[in-house]
Amino acid sequence: METRPTIAIMYDFDKTLTTRDMQEYTFIPNLGLSAAEFWQKANTLARTQGMDSILSYMKLMLDESKRQAKPIRRSDFVALGRELEFFPGVLDWFSLVNNLGEELGLVIEHYIISSGLKEIIEGSAIGGAFHRIYACEYLYDENGVAVWPKLSVNYTAKTQFLFRINKGVLDVHEDQALNAYKAETERTVPFRNMIYIGDGLTDVPCMKLVKQNGGKSIAVYMQGKEETAYRLMAEDRINFYTPADYTQAGALFGLVRTILEEMKACNRLETLSIEMKYKASKTG
């Protein structure tokens, strides 16, 4: 029986699947700050300390919580996930795509690669839809209180997770296996079988890498805010752009259907080529 090809669909999270940054729904208002105030503080901290911007926001979350005597636990972050608001169709999107994959004879795996917080994503209505969630995490003390960033996923660091998925080395602590040589024909998910969906400039390293290696990159945008998507297309950093409408009737689902149909055909042709080369080597 012919093995079904595995297709990896990778998503940014904030403003790709959700309408805002995840911290803005509940966490920041609970501190008595506006979103603008919080991000200005985080950016100032990064600038004055020569600090990575992702680490600066993670530190600021801890500092502000401690200052207000509101220690944050893992369970608190998970609970925050229930407050997230998603773009139209997101809640049904994953089952729709999985069913489409089944129809086409493909195995679909969904991944998150985000600079947001893993715990909040896990607690959201779609947290169980993903094969892996790669996002920032905290280390917790013996009382379950967040004390230190355990994993920071900045914009260029996101690309390592593409290679983890490509090679099938999914655990973040496995560095030697990730860097070890693995022939293209032995890799779990070839780049040609990858789709990356993001919303903006912070996704460019992943979008460009997937596109350059034969996969497909898609920029999604909120209605009326097309400028970034247009710029990414003009600069040849993405393959396609669509509104952030994940309903079955939306342009994105139609586009992904076409991409999956093409990937099915390309995988079949690759299999035929390998079979013919093997036959030729035995009879030549």
Short mmCIF file of C-alpha atoms in Angstrom, two decimals:
data_model
loop_
_atom_site.label_atom_id
_atom_site.label_comp_id
_atom_site.label_asym_id
_atom_site.label_seq_id
_atom_site.Cartn_x
_atom_site.Cartn_y
_atom_site.Cartn_z
CA MET A 1 0.00 0.00 0.00
CA GLU A 2 1.36 3.42 -0.95
CA THR A 3 2.24 5.62 2.02
CA ARG A 4 0.15 8.76 2.29
CA PRO A 5 2.29 11.93 2.07
CA THR A 6 2.40 14.10 5.20
CA ILE A 7 1.66 17.79 4.73
CA ALA A 8 2.64 20.21 7.51
CA ILE A 9 0.59 23.41 7.81
CA MET A 10 2.31 25.87 10.14
CA TYR A 11 0.66 28.93 11.60
CA ASP A 12 1.70 32.03 13.41
CA PHE A 13 -0.90 32.70 16.11
CA ASP A 14 -1.39 36.35 17.11
CA LYS A 15 -3.23 38.29 14.40
CA THR A 16 -3.04 35.25 12.15
CA LEU A 17 -5.65 33.13 13.93
CA THR A 18 -6.65 35.66 16.61
CA THR A 19 -7.77 39.23 16.04
CA ARG A 20 -5.20 40.72 18.47
CA ASP A 21 -2.08 39.78 20.43
CA MET A 22 -3.12 37.17 23.00
CA GLN A 23 -1.94 39.23 25.98
CA GLU A 24 -4.32 42.04 25.07
CA TYR A 25 -7.57 40.19 25.73
CA THR A 26 -7.30 39.73 29.49
CA PHE A 27 -3.77 39.73 30.88
CA ILE A 28 -2.80 43.34 30.15
CA PRO A 29 -6.18 44.83 31.18
CA ASN A 30 -5.95 42.89 34.46
CA LEU A 31 -2.74 44.80 35.19
CA GLY A 32 -4.56 48.10 34.70
CA LEU A 33 -2.59 48.91 31.57
CA SER A 34 -3.65 49.57 28.02
CA ALA A 35 -2.13 47.49 25.25
CA ALA A 36 -0.26 50.56 24.00
CA GLU A 37 1.23 51.22 27.46
CA PHE A 38 2.36 47.63 27.92
CA TRP A 39 4.04 47.31 24.54
CA GLN A 40 5.67 50.72 24.90
CA LYS A 41 7.17 49.60 28.22
CA ALA A 42 8.35 46.33 26.67
CA ASN A 43 9.91 48.11 23.70
CA THR A 44 11.61 50.65 25.95
CA LEU A 45 13.05 47.86 28.09
CA ALA A 46 14.38 46.11 25.00
CA ARG A 47 15.89 49.30 23.60
CA THR A 48 17.52 50.60 26.80
CA GLN A 49 18.91 47.21 27.83
CA GLY A 50 19.90 46.01 24.37
CA MET A 51 17.50 43.13 24.98
CA ASP A 52 15.67 40.69 22.73
CA SER A 53 12.15 42.06 22.31
CA ILE A 54 10.49 38.72 23.11
CA LEU A 55 12.46 38.30 26.32
CA SER A 56 11.62 41.89 27.27
CA TYR A 57 7.86 41.34 27.05
CA MET A 58 8.16 38.06 28.98
CA LYS A 59 10.16 39.77 31.71
CA LEU A 60 7.73 42.70 31.83
CA MET A 61 4.82 40.31 32.34
CA LEU A 62 6.60 38.84 35.36
CA ASP A 63 7.69 42.22 36.71
CA GLU A 64 4.26 43.82 36.46
CA SER A 65 2.57 40.80 38.02
CA LYS A 66 5.05 40.80 40.90
CA ARG A 67 4.72 44.56 41.40
CA GLN A 68 0.98 44.21 41.75
CA ALA A 69 1.26 41.10 43.95
CA LYS A 70 -0.49 39.01 41.30
CA PRO A 71 1.80 36.00 40.82
CA ILE A 72 1.02 34.14 37.61
CA ARG A 73 0.77 30.38 37.50
CA ARG A 74 0.60 28.02 34.58
CA SER A 75 -3.09 27.45 35.26
CA ASP A 76 -3.67 31.21 35.05
CA PHE A 77 -2.15 31.35 31.58
CA VAL A 78 -4.16 28.33 30.43
CA ALA A 79 -7.33 30.03 31.72
CA LEU A 80 -6.50 33.15 29.72
CA GLY A 81 -6.71 31.07 26.56
CA ARG A 82 -10.46 30.78 26.98
CA GLU A 83 -10.82 34.53 26.37
CA LEU A 84 -9.24 34.64 22.93
CA GLU A 85 -11.23 35.79 19.90
CA PHE A 86 -10.56 34.15 16.54
CA PHE A 87 -11.09 35.19 12.97
CA PRO A 88 -14.22 33.82 11.25
CA GLY A 89 -14.11 30.08 10.65
CA VAL A 90 -11.01 29.30 12.75
CA LEU A 91 -12.85 26.99 15.15
CA ASP A 92 -13.96 24.71 12.28
CA TRP A 93 -10.93 25.18 10.06
CA PHE A 94 -8.81 22.28 11.29
CA SER A 95 -11.50 19.63 10.88
CA LEU A 96 -12.33 21.04 7.43
CA VAL A 97 -8.71 20.77 6.31
CA ASN A 98 -8.25 17.35 7.90
CA ASN A 99 -11.30 16.06 6.04
CA LEU A 100 -9.96 17.54 2.82
CA GLY A 101 -6.64 15.81 3.43
CA GLU A 102 -8.42 12.51 3.98
CA GLU A 103 -10.31 13.03 0.72
CA LEU A 104 -7.05 13.64 -1.15
CA GLY A 105 -5.14 10.78 0.47
CA LEU A 106 -2.90 13.10 2.50
CA VAL A 107 -1.96 13.20 6.19
CA ILE A 108 -2.36 16.76 7.50
CA GLU A 109 -0.40 17.92 10.55
CA HIS A 110 -1.03 21.38 12.02
CA TYR A 111 1.71 23.25 13.91
CA ILE A 112 1.91 26.56 15.76
CA ILE A 113 5.15 28.56 15.53
CA SER A 114 4.54 31.66 17.62
CA SER A 115 6.26 34.30 19.71
CA GLY A 116 3.23 34.25 21.99
CA LEU A 117 2.78 32.04 25.05
CA LYS A 118 2.35 28.29 24.69
CA GLU A 119 0.24 27.96 27.83
CA ILE A 120 -2.36 30.45 26.57
CA ILE A 121 -2.54 28.70 23.20
CA GLU A 122 -2.98 25.33 24.92
CA GLY A 123 -5.89 26.72 26.93
CA SER A 124 -7.66 28.14 23.89
CA ALA A 125 -10.58 26.56 22.05
CA ILE A 126 -8.20 25.28 19.34
CA GLY A 127 -5.35 24.15 21.61
CA GLY A 128 -5.96 20.49 20.88
CA ALA A 129 -5.83 20.86 17.10
CA PHE A 130 -2.05 20.93 16.80
CA HIS A 131 0.56 18.23 16.38
CA ARG A 132 3.00 20.52 18.21
CA ILE A 133 2.83 24.04 19.63
CA TYR A 134 6.15 25.89 19.42
CA ALA A 135 5.87 29.11 21.42
CA CYS A 136 7.38 30.94 24.39
CA GLU A 137 7.21 29.19 27.76
CA TYR A 138 7.98 30.01 31.38
CA LEU A 139 9.77 27.94 34.01
CA TYR A 140 7.70 27.51 37.18
CA ASP A 141 8.86 27.20 40.80
CA GLU A 142 7.73 24.63 43.36
CA ASN A 143 4.53 26.65 43.91
CA GLY A 144 3.70 26.66 40.22
CA VAL A 145 4.52 30.37 39.85
CA ALA A 146 6.24 31.60 36.68
CA VAL A 147 9.77 32.73 37.50
CA TRP A 148 11.87 32.68 34.32
CA PRO A 149 11.54 32.35 30.54
CA LYS A 150 12.17 28.69 29.65
CA LEU A 151 11.82 29.11 25.90
CA SER A 152 11.87 32.31 23.89
CA VAL A 153 10.80 32.15 20.24
CA ASN A 154 11.83 35.31 18.44
CA TYR A 155 11.25 36.00 14.78
CA THR A 156 14.41 34.45 13.36
CA ALA A 157 14.45 31.60 15.90
CA LYS A 158 11.13 30.48 14.44
CA THR A 159 12.99 28.98 11.48
CA GLN A 160 14.59 26.24 13.62
CA PHE A 161 11.15 24.71 14.04
CA LEU A 162 10.75 24.39 10.30
CA PHE A 163 13.84 22.19 10.30
CA ARG A 164 12.57 20.22 13.30
CA ILE A 165 9.38 19.45 11.42
CA ASN A 166 11.35 18.78 8.23
CA LYS A 167 13.62 16.25 9.95
CA GLY A 168 11.10 14.85 12.42
CA VAL A 169 13.14 16.06 15.42
CA LEU A 170 10.25 17.63 17.30
CA ASP A 171 11.50 17.87 20.90
CA VAL A 172 13.19 21.24 21.57
CA HIS A 173 15.95 19.73 23.72
CA GLU A 174 17.20 17.53 20.87
CA ASP A 175 19.90 19.68 19.31
CA GLN A 176 22.37 17.04 18.15
CA ALA A 177 19.79 15.14 16.13
CA LEU A 178 18.53 18.42 14.65
CA ASN A 179 22.00 19.38 13.42
CA ALA A 180 22.99 15.90 12.26
CA TYR A 181 23.04 15.19 8.53
CA LYS A 182 19.89 13.63 7.13
CA ALA A 183 19.44 12.94 3.42
CA GLU A 184 16.57 14.78 1.75
CA THR A 185 14.90 11.50 0.82
CA GLU A 186 14.86 10.45 4.50
CA ARG A 187 13.31 13.63 5.91
CA THR A 188 9.89 13.33 7.53
CA VAL A 189 8.25 16.34 5.87
CA PRO A 190 10.02 17.73 2.77
CA PHE A 191 9.81 21.51 2.44
CA ARG A 192 7.74 21.01 -0.72
CA ASN A 193 5.06 19.56 1.62
CA MET A 194 4.93 22.63 3.87
CA ILE A 195 2.44 25.50 4.01
CA TYR A 196 3.19 28.50 6.23
CA ILE A 197 0.39 30.91 7.16
CA GLY A 198 1.25 34.20 8.89
CA ASP A 199 0.21 37.82 9.03
CA GLY A 200 3.21 40.08 8.83
CA LEU A 201 6.86 41.04 8.86
CA THR A 202 7.65 38.92 11.92
CA ASP A 203 6.83 35.85 9.83
CA VAL A 204 9.11 36.78 6.95
CA PRO A 205 12.04 34.45 7.84
CA CYS A 206 9.71 31.43 7.89
CA MET A 207 7.70 32.55 4.88
CA LYS A 208 10.81 33.11 2.80
CA LEU A 209 12.46 29.85 3.84
CA VAL A 210 9.40 27.76 3.04
CA LYS A 211 8.87 29.53 -0.29
CA GLN A 212 12.51 29.22 -1.37
CA ASN A 213 12.51 25.49 -0.65
CA GLY A 214 9.43 24.63 -2.67
CA GLY A 215 6.65 24.99 -0.11
CA LYS A 216 3.92 27.62 -0.07
CA SER A 217 3.69 30.74 2.11
CA ILE A 218 0.44 32.63 2.60
CA ALA A 219 -0.07 36.04 4.24
CA VAL A 220 -3.48 36.61 5.80
CA TYR A 221 -4.84 40.04 6.68
CA MET A 222 -7.73 41.70 8.46
CA GLN A 223 -10.17 43.41 6.10
CA GLY A 224 -8.97 46.94 5.38
CA LYS A 225 -5.38 46.19 6.44
CA GLU A 226 -3.94 44.71 3.27
CA GLU A 227 -0.80 46.88 3.04
CA THR A 228 1.65 44.44 4.63
CA ALA A 229 0.41 41.51 2.56
CA TYR A 230 0.72 43.55 -0.63
CA ARG A 231 4.25 44.57 0.30
CA LEU A 232 5.30 40.98 1.06
CA MET A 233 3.91 39.89 -2.31
CA ALA A 234 5.61 42.73 -4.18
CA GLU A 235 8.92 41.83 -2.49
CA ASP A 236 8.52 38.16 -3.50
CA ARG A 237 8.52 36.93 0.10
CA ILE A 238 5.25 35.01 -0.12
CA ASN A 239 3.38 32.95 -2.69
CA PHE A 240 -0.15 34.15 -1.93
CA TYR A 241 -2.28 36.42 0.28
CA THR A 242 -5.92 36.26 1.36
CA PRO A 243 -8.25 37.83 3.95
CA ALA A 244 -8.15 36.13 7.37
CA ASP A 245 -11.39 34.30 6.67
CA TYR A 246 -11.13 30.61 7.56
CA THR A 247 -14.68 29.64 6.60
CA GLN A 248 -15.29 26.97 3.99
CA ALA A 249 -16.60 29.62 1.61
CA GLY A 250 -13.57 31.87 2.11
CA ALA A 251 -10.75 32.37 -0.37
CA LEU A 252 -8.21 30.82 2.01
CA PHE A 253 -9.89 27.41 2.06
CA GLY A 254 -10.15 27.38 -1.73
CA LEU A 255 -6.49 28.33 -2.01
CA VAL A 256 -5.37 25.65 0.45
CA ARG A 257 -7.47 23.07 -1.43
CA THR A 258 -5.66 23.95 -4.67
CA ILE A 259 -2.26 23.81 -2.96
CA LEU A 260 -3.02 20.41 -1.44
CA GLU A 261 -4.17 19.09 -4.81
CA GLU A 262 -0.89 20.27 -6.34
CA MET A 263 1.12 18.74 -3.48
CA LYS A 264 -0.68 15.43 -3.97
CA ALA A 265 0.27 15.44 -7.66
CA CYS A 266 3.88 16.45 -6.96
CA ASN A 267 4.29 13.70 -4.38
CA ARG A 268 2.87 11.13 -6.79
CA LEU A 269 5.28 12.25 -9.51
CA GLU A 270 8.19 12.10 -7.07
CA THR A 271 7.21 8.54 -6.13
CA LEU A 272 6.99 7.53 -9.80
CA SER A 273 10.40 9.02 -10.49
CA ILE A 274 11.99 7.13 -7.60
CA GLU A 275 10.35 3.88 -8.73
CA MET A 276 11.60 4.35 -12.29
CA LYS A 277 15.14 5.17 -11.15
CA TYR A 278 15.18 2.03 -9.00
CA LYS A 279 13.93 -0.11 -11.89
CA ALA A 280 16.47 1.41 -14.26
CA SER A 281 19.31 0.75 -11.83
CA LYS A 282 18.37 -2.92 -11.62
CA THR A 283 18.06 -3.47 -15.35
CA GLY A 284 20.71 -1.13 -16.69
#
